[in-house]
Every structure is written in structure tokens, then in C-alpha cells.
Amino acid sequence: MKREDVFEFFSRLAADNPHPETELEYVNDFTLLVAVVLSAQATDAGVNKATRALFREVDTPDKMVALGEDGLKQHIKTIGLFNTKAKNVIALSEALIRDHGGAVPADRDALEALPGVGRKTANVVMNTAFGAETFAVDTHIFRVGNRTKLAPGKTVLAVEKKLEKVVPQPFRLHAHHWLILHGRYTCKARTPECWRCVVEDLCPYKPKTAAPKKPKTAPAH
């Protein structure tokens, strides 16, 4: 995508949604980190449903360790891979207490050293909690990056590196949220809703999906 088209692309997404935010619910940096770890291969809506009651009671690493693995499992058993995730959340809580005085670090390497935290999770936390201009590439962003030719790449890391290079100011801080939401609600995996897409004319994807036909109504007698 040409540089001027990239600027126009993000200008329109920004105009359409001036204040994009993560759809994960959280109360502080720690609960954000936990929610992002739980959201791997799960939907944000499913995670929110499981964590609402949890985060009312448990909002610090100390409280999480006190709850324990079995207690945590009771809260998150509706989420995929909950056994492994419960183990990781307790272990990362212990690591935060031991290595960071119970605070979530704002550093990528420190975050990635925590159990269950990969590059994508670290990027989300750095962006949402600390305002870092990071690009957390999930399946939605991977698809949108390739489909629109905004940031084509064969791997998640390749798409992330391309976004690092091409996304201009003033869009860098919120770019990954705009792309996630665009992929989740408009540029969908099976059938992109091109007919209502604000960047449709900037995107080379073919054939564009037409609006669904309205059912014919029977003539009034």
C-alpha cells in the first residue's frame, strides 16, 4: 500500500472510531495482564464473562497467589486451556511478587520472561497499560495486514515488523486496536463485509463482497 494510502487508511479508521480500546475488561495493570494471558485462543467476550467476578475479589498478585490454582480454575473453567492458564497465572503472580515488588513491569523483556507471556501479550500490555507504540498481531491483524496489503507477511512477526515500518504518526498508539476491531467486525475471516467498509476503495481484495440482498416483501393487496 502506498504511503499516502496508508495515511488515508488510518485517518478513516480513526474518524470512524476516535477512541478505540481493548474489549477486555480489567481494573488495573495486573488484571489487564491476566486477562490478556487468558485471552489466548479464546474470545474477549468469553474471558470477560469469566473474570468479572474474579477481578472483583482478586486484583493483585498476592491475592491471586492466595486464591491458588484450584480456586482460579473454578473461575476460569469456561475458558479454553484453563488448566495451563491457571498454572501460568499463579506462576506469573509469584514472579511479579518475587522479581518486581508485585508491580507489572513496563519492559518487554521482563514481561516476556513471565510464565505464559509471549510477545503478543507483552505488546498488548505495553500499549494499553503504558502507552507504548507496539503492534500486537493477532489473527485479525494478521488477516487485515495481508488482505489489505497494508502489512503483508507470512508470519505474525513479519506483519508486526511491517506495521512498525509503515504506520505513521499520529496513528501509531492506537493502530493495533483499530486493526483488531476492523478485522473482528468488518473485515471478517470468512466473508469480509466490504459493502460497509470505510477503507474498501484502498484495499485490493477481490472480489469485493456485495451487500446481502434484502428479502422481497410480498406486495400488499
Short mmCIF file of C-alpha atoms in Angstrom, two decimals:
data_model
loop_
_atom_site.label_atom_id
_atom_site.label_comp_id
_atom_site.label_asym_id
_atom_site.label_seq_id
_atom_site.Cartn_x
_atom_site.Cartn_y
_atom_site.Cartn_z
CA MET A 1 0.00 0.00 0.00
CA LYS A 2 1.34 3.44 -0.93
CA ARG A 3 2.39 5.76 1.88
CA GLU A 4 -0.37 8.30 1.21
CA ASP A 5 -2.94 5.48 1.12
CA VAL A 6 -1.71 4.18 4.49
CA PHE A 7 -2.25 7.64 6.00
CA GLU A 8 -5.73 7.82 4.46
CA PHE A 9 -6.48 4.25 5.65
CA PHE A 10 -5.80 5.10 9.30
CA SER A 11 -7.41 8.56 9.01
CA ARG A 12 -10.69 6.89 8.09
CA LEU A 13 -10.48 4.21 10.78
CA ALA A 14 -9.72 6.97 13.30
CA ALA A 15 -12.63 9.12 12.13
CA ASP A 16 -14.93 6.09 12.36
CA ASN A 17 -13.76 5.22 15.91
CA PRO A 18 -11.80 8.09 17.55
CA HIS A 19 -11.12 6.31 20.87
CA PRO A 20 -10.53 2.61 20.25
CA GLU A 21 -9.96 0.47 23.33
CA THR A 22 -9.35 -3.16 24.16
CA GLU A 23 -12.59 -5.08 24.65
CA LEU A 24 -11.06 -6.98 27.56
CA GLU A 25 -12.36 -5.77 30.94
CA TYR A 26 -9.78 -5.05 33.64
CA VAL A 27 -9.34 -2.88 36.73
CA ASN A 28 -5.56 -2.28 36.82
CA ASP A 29 -2.30 -3.30 35.12
CA PHE A 30 -2.22 -6.69 36.86
CA THR A 31 -5.76 -7.68 35.88
CA LEU A 32 -5.06 -6.46 32.32
CA LEU A 33 -2.04 -8.78 32.16
CA VAL A 34 -4.09 -11.71 33.50
CA ALA A 35 -6.95 -11.01 31.06
CA VAL A 36 -4.57 -10.92 28.08
CA VAL A 37 -2.93 -14.20 29.14
CA LEU A 38 -6.38 -15.80 29.48
CA SER A 39 -7.48 -14.46 26.06
CA ALA A 40 -5.03 -16.61 24.06
CA GLN A 41 -7.15 -18.81 21.75
CA ALA A 42 -10.30 -17.52 23.45
CA THR A 43 -12.71 -14.67 22.75
CA ASP A 44 -12.59 -11.41 24.71
CA ALA A 45 -16.30 -11.83 25.50
CA GLY A 46 -15.67 -15.29 26.97
CA VAL A 47 -12.78 -14.01 29.08
CA ASN A 48 -14.81 -11.05 30.36
CA LYS A 49 -17.64 -13.36 31.42
CA ALA A 50 -15.22 -15.49 33.43
CA THR A 51 -13.20 -12.66 35.00
CA ARG A 52 -15.90 -10.20 36.10
CA ALA A 53 -16.47 -11.92 39.46
CA LEU A 54 -12.79 -12.91 39.73
CA PHE A 55 -11.45 -9.35 39.39
CA ARG A 56 -13.94 -8.03 41.95
CA GLU A 57 -12.19 -10.25 44.53
CA VAL A 58 -8.69 -10.69 43.12
CA ASP A 59 -6.84 -7.63 41.76
CA THR A 60 -3.23 -8.11 42.97
CA PRO A 61 -0.59 -10.83 42.59
CA ASP A 62 -0.75 -11.51 46.37
CA LYS A 63 -4.50 -12.13 46.24
CA MET A 64 -4.05 -14.35 43.16
CA VAL A 65 -1.42 -16.48 44.90
CA ALA A 66 -3.70 -16.70 47.97
CA LEU A 67 -6.59 -17.84 45.73
CA GLY A 68 -4.38 -20.64 44.39
CA GLU A 69 -4.51 -22.71 41.24
CA ASP A 70 -7.64 -24.71 42.14
CA GLY A 71 -9.52 -21.59 43.21
CA LEU A 72 -8.59 -19.84 39.98
CA LYS A 73 -9.70 -22.83 37.90
CA GLN A 74 -13.19 -22.54 39.38
CA HIS A 75 -13.44 -19.01 37.95
CA ILE A 76 -11.94 -19.67 34.52
CA LYS A 77 -13.06 -23.23 33.67
CA THR A 78 -15.26 -21.92 30.82
CA ILE A 79 -12.12 -20.64 29.01
CA GLY A 80 -10.14 -22.91 26.67
CA LEU A 81 -6.86 -24.36 28.04
CA PHE A 82 -7.89 -23.22 31.54
CA ASN A 83 -5.66 -25.76 33.35
CA THR A 84 -2.46 -24.47 31.72
CA LYS A 85 -3.59 -20.86 32.01
CA ALA A 86 -4.35 -21.23 35.73
CA LYS A 87 -0.87 -22.67 36.30
CA ASN A 88 0.71 -19.77 34.34
CA VAL A 89 -1.30 -17.04 36.09
CA ILE A 90 -0.31 -18.31 39.54
CA ALA A 91 3.33 -18.66 38.43
CA LEU A 92 3.44 -15.17 36.88
CA SER A 93 1.85 -13.73 40.04
CA GLU A 94 4.60 -15.35 42.11
CA ALA A 95 7.23 -13.99 39.70
CA LEU A 96 5.79 -10.44 39.94
CA ILE A 97 5.98 -10.60 43.75
CA ARG A 98 9.47 -12.11 43.74
CA ASP A 99 11.10 -10.06 40.95
CA HIS A 100 9.09 -6.83 40.58
CA GLY A 101 7.69 -5.96 44.01
CA GLY A 102 4.22 -7.03 42.86
CA ALA A 103 4.12 -4.46 40.01
CA VAL A 104 3.72 -5.22 36.30
CA PRO A 105 6.96 -4.22 34.53
CA ALA A 106 6.80 -1.82 31.58
CA ASP A 107 9.65 -3.60 29.82
CA ARG A 108 9.17 -6.11 27.00
CA ASP A 109 11.96 -8.50 28.07
CA ALA A 110 10.75 -8.51 31.69
CA LEU A 111 7.17 -9.18 30.56
CA GLU A 112 8.18 -11.98 28.19
CA ALA A 113 10.17 -13.63 31.00
CA LEU A 114 6.89 -14.14 32.92
CA PRO A 115 5.19 -17.57 32.64
CA GLY A 116 2.54 -17.66 29.90
CA VAL A 117 3.52 -14.27 28.46
CA GLY A 118 4.60 -14.21 24.82
CA ARG A 119 5.43 -11.33 22.51
CA LYS A 120 1.80 -10.56 21.62
CA THR A 121 0.72 -10.42 25.28
CA ALA A 122 3.71 -8.20 26.13
CA ASN A 123 2.82 -5.87 23.24
CA VAL A 124 -0.81 -5.54 24.39
CA VAL A 125 0.20 -4.75 27.98
CA MET A 126 2.90 -2.27 26.93
CA ASN A 127 0.44 -0.49 24.65
CA THR A 128 -2.68 -0.48 26.85
CA ALA A 129 -1.09 -0.06 30.29
CA PHE A 130 1.96 2.04 29.45
CA GLY A 131 1.15 3.84 26.18
CA ALA A 132 3.95 2.21 24.17
CA GLU A 133 3.57 2.27 20.38
CA THR A 134 3.54 -1.51 19.96
CA PHE A 135 1.69 -3.68 17.45
CA ALA A 136 0.19 -6.82 18.96
CA VAL A 137 -0.56 -9.01 15.94
CA ASP A 138 -3.39 -11.48 16.47
CA THR A 139 -5.31 -13.47 13.84
CA HIS A 140 -7.44 -10.42 12.96
CA ILE A 141 -4.47 -8.11 12.38
CA PHE A 142 -2.59 -10.84 10.50
CA ARG A 143 -5.57 -11.22 8.15
CA VAL A 144 -6.20 -7.48 7.69
CA GLY A 145 -2.48 -6.77 7.16
CA ASN A 146 -2.30 -9.35 4.39
CA ARG A 147 -5.72 -8.88 2.83
CA THR A 148 -5.42 -5.09 2.50
CA LYS A 149 -1.68 -5.29 1.63
CA LEU A 150 -1.11 -2.78 4.43
CA ALA A 151 1.45 -5.08 6.07
CA PRO A 152 1.81 -8.34 4.15
CA GLY A 153 3.84 -11.08 5.81
CA LYS A 154 3.97 -14.86 6.10
CA THR A 155 4.37 -14.81 9.89
CA VAL A 156 2.93 -12.82 12.77
CA LEU A 157 6.37 -11.31 13.43
CA ALA A 158 6.78 -10.29 9.78
CA VAL A 159 3.43 -8.46 9.88
CA GLU A 160 4.40 -6.78 13.17
CA LYS A 161 7.74 -5.60 11.74
CA LYS A 162 5.99 -4.26 8.60
CA LEU A 163 3.47 -2.34 10.73
CA GLU A 164 6.37 -0.90 12.75
CA LYS A 165 7.75 0.42 9.49
CA VAL A 166 4.63 1.71 7.70
CA VAL A 167 2.22 3.07 10.36
CA PRO A 168 2.63 6.86 10.54
CA GLN A 169 2.01 9.31 13.36
CA PRO A 170 -0.45 10.25 14.80
CA PHE A 171 -1.87 6.72 14.42
CA ARG A 172 0.83 4.54 15.98
CA LEU A 173 -0.52 4.37 19.52
CA HIS A 174 -3.99 3.10 18.58
CA ALA A 175 -3.20 1.33 15.28
CA HIS A 176 -3.41 -2.22 16.59
CA HIS A 177 -6.79 -1.58 18.24
CA TRP A 178 -8.23 -0.11 15.04
CA LEU A 179 -6.97 -3.11 13.06
CA ILE A 180 -8.27 -5.69 15.57
CA LEU A 181 -11.72 -4.11 15.69
CA HIS A 182 -11.80 -3.75 11.90
CA GLY A 183 -10.91 -7.43 11.50
CA ARG A 184 -13.34 -8.56 14.19
CA TYR A 185 -16.40 -6.67 12.95
CA THR A 186 -15.91 -5.72 9.29
CA CYS A 187 -13.01 -7.49 7.57
CA LYS A 188 -14.18 -10.88 8.87
CA ALA A 189 -12.38 -14.14 8.11
CA ARG A 190 -14.95 -15.95 6.00
CA THR A 191 -16.90 -13.13 4.46
CA PRO A 192 -15.49 -9.60 4.74
CA GLU A 193 -18.30 -7.03 4.81
CA CYS A 194 -16.80 -4.88 2.05
CA TRP A 195 -20.08 -3.11 1.34
CA ARG A 196 -19.86 -1.25 4.66
CA CYS A 197 -16.08 -0.91 4.93
CA VAL A 198 -14.71 2.65 5.28
CA VAL A 199 -11.42 1.72 3.53
CA GLU A 200 -12.88 -0.51 0.80
CA ASP A 201 -11.54 1.60 -2.10
CA LEU A 202 -7.98 1.49 -0.66
CA CYS A 203 -7.98 -2.31 -0.41
CA PRO A 204 -7.01 -4.58 -3.34
CA TYR A 205 -9.05 -7.57 -2.08
CA LYS A 206 -11.17 -9.12 -4.86
CA PRO A 207 -13.94 -9.86 -5.38
CA LYS A 208 -15.47 -7.32 -3.03
CA THR A 209 -18.39 -8.71 -1.06
CA ALA A 210 -21.72 -7.18 -2.04
CA ALA A 211 -24.37 -6.21 0.48
CA PRO A 212 -26.77 -9.07 1.28
CA LYS A 213 -29.96 -8.88 -0.73
CA LYS A 214 -32.98 -7.79 1.20
CA PRO A 215 -35.76 -10.41 1.15
CA LYS A 216 -38.54 -9.47 -1.22
CA THR A 217 -41.68 -8.45 0.54
CA ALA A 218 -44.97 -9.67 -0.79
CA PRO A 219 -46.99 -6.92 -2.46
CA ALA A 220 -49.78 -5.54 -0.32
CA HIS A 221 -53.27 -6.47 -1.50
#
